[in-house]
Tab-separated table of C-alpha atoms in Angstrom:
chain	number	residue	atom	x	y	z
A	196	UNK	CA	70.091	21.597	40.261
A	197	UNK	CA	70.721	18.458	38.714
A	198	UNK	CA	73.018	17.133	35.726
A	199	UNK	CA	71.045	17.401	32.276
A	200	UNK	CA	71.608	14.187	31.557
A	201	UNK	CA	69.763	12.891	34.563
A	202	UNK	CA	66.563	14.658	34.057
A	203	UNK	CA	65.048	12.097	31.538
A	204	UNK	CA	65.405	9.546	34.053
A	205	UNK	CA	63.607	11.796	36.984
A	206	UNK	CA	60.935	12.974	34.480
A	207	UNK	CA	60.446	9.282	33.463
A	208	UNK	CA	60.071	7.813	37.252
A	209	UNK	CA	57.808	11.202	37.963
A	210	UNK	CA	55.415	10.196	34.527
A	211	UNK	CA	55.304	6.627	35.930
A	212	UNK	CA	54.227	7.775	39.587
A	213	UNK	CA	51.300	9.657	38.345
A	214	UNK	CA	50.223	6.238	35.643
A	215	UNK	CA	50.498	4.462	38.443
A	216	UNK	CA	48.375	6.433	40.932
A	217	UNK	CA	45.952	7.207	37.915
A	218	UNK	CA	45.711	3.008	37.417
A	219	UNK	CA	44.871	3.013	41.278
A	220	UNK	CA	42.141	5.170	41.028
A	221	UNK	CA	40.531	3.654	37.773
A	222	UNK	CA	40.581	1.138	40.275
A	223	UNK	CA	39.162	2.575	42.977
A	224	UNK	CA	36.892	4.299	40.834
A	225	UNK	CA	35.117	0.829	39.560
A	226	UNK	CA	34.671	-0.454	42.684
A	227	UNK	CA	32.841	3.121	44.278
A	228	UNK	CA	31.043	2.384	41.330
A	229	UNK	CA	29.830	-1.252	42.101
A	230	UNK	CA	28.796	-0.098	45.243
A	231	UNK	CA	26.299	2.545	43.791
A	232	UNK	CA	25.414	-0.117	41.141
A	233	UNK	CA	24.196	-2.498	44.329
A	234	UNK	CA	22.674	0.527	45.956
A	235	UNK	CA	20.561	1.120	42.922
A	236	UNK	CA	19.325	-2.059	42.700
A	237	UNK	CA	18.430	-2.646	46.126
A	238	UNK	CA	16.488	0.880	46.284
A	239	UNK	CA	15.241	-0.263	42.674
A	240	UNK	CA	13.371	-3.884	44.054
A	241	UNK	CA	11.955	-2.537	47.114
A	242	UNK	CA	8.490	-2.581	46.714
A	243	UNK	CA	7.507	0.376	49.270
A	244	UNK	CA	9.381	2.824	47.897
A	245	UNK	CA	6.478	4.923	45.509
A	246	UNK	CA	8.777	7.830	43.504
A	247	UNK	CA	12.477	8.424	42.686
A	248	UNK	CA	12.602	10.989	45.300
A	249	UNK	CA	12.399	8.139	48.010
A	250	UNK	CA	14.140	5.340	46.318
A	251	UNK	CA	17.659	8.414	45.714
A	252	UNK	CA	16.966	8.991	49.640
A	253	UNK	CA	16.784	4.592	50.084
A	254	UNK	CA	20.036	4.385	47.996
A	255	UNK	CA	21.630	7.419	49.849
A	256	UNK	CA	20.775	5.691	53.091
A	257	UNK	CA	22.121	2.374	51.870
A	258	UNK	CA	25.325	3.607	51.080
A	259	UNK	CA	26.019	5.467	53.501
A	260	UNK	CA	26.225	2.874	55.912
A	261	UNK	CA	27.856	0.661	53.979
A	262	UNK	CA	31.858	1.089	54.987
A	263	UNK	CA	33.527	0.106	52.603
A	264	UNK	CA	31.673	2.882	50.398
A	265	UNK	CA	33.244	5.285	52.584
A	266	UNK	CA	37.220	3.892	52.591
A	267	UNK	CA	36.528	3.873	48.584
A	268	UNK	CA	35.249	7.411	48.534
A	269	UNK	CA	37.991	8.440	50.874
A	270	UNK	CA	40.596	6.356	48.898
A	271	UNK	CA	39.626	7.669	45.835
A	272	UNK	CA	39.575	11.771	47.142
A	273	UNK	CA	43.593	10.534	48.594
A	274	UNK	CA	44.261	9.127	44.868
A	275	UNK	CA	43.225	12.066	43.382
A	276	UNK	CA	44.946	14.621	45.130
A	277	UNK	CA	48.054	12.474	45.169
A	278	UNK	CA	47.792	12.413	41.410
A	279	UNK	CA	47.253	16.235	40.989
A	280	UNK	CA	50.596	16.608	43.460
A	281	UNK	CA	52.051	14.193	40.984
A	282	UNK	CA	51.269	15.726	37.722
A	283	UNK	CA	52.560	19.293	39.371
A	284	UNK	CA	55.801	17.571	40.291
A	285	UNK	CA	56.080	16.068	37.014
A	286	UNK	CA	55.492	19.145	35.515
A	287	UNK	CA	57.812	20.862	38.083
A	288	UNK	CA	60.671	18.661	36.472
A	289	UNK	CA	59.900	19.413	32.959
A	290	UNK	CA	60.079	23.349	33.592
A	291	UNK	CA	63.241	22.481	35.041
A	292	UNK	CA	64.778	20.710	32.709
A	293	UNK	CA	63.725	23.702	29.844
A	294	UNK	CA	65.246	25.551	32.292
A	295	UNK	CA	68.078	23.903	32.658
A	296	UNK	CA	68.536	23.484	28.733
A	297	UNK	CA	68.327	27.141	28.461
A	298	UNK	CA	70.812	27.962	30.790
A	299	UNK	CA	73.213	25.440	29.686
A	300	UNK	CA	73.007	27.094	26.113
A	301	UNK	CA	73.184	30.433	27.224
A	302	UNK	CA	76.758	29.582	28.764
A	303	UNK	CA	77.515	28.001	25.484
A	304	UNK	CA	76.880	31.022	24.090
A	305	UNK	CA	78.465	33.334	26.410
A	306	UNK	CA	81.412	31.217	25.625
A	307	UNK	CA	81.839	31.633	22.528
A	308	UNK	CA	80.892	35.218	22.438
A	309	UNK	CA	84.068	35.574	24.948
A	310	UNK	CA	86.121	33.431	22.457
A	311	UNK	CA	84.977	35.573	19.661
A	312	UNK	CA	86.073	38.950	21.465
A	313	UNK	CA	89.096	37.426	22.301
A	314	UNK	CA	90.088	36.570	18.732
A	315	UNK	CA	89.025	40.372	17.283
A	316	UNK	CA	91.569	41.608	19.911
A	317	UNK	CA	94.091	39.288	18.950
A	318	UNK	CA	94.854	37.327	21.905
């Protein structure tokens, strides 16, 4: 276990981790959405299409050969569990430190508990 006073520090780098993974998939996350937004409107302007049922199926063919759909959607499912593993090791650290903190003033207390037998004894 670590010093006390350097968990602030850790907790700090492990709450910046997950902003910044969180930033990359907002990121991520707009441009999977651009791509359905150009799917849409090319099923939405094709003339031959007759019913929503085949212009979902036109967009669902449309991206799905479009690759860089696919790196975004597989970026974006990598971001996301990297964030979750970053928010449980951020949380990880916080537990910790309570832990920590508790154990530090448990000795504290144990001290002085010795210090105050010691005095009723008279040594």
């Amino acid at each position: 276990m670590m010093q006390l006073s350097h968990y602030p520090a850790v907790i700090a780098q492990a709450a910046q981790r997950a902003n910044e993974i969180d930033s990359q998939l907002m990121a991520v996350q707009h441009q999977v959405n651009r791509f359905e937004g150009n799917a849409d409107r090319t099923a939405a302007f094709e003339m031959d299409l007759k019913n929503d049922a085949q212009r979902k199926a036109r967009r669902f063919e449309v991206l799905l050969v479009n690759q860089e759909y696919q790196k975004a959607i597989d970026t974006q499912i990598r971001l996301t569990v990297d964030k979750a593993n970053a928010i449980a090791h951020l949380e990880y650290l916080r537990n910790q430190f309570s832990v920590a903190k508790l154990e530090a003033r448990l000795a504290i207390a144990q001290q002085l508990s010795d210090f105050e037998s010691r005095e009723l004894v008279g040594l």
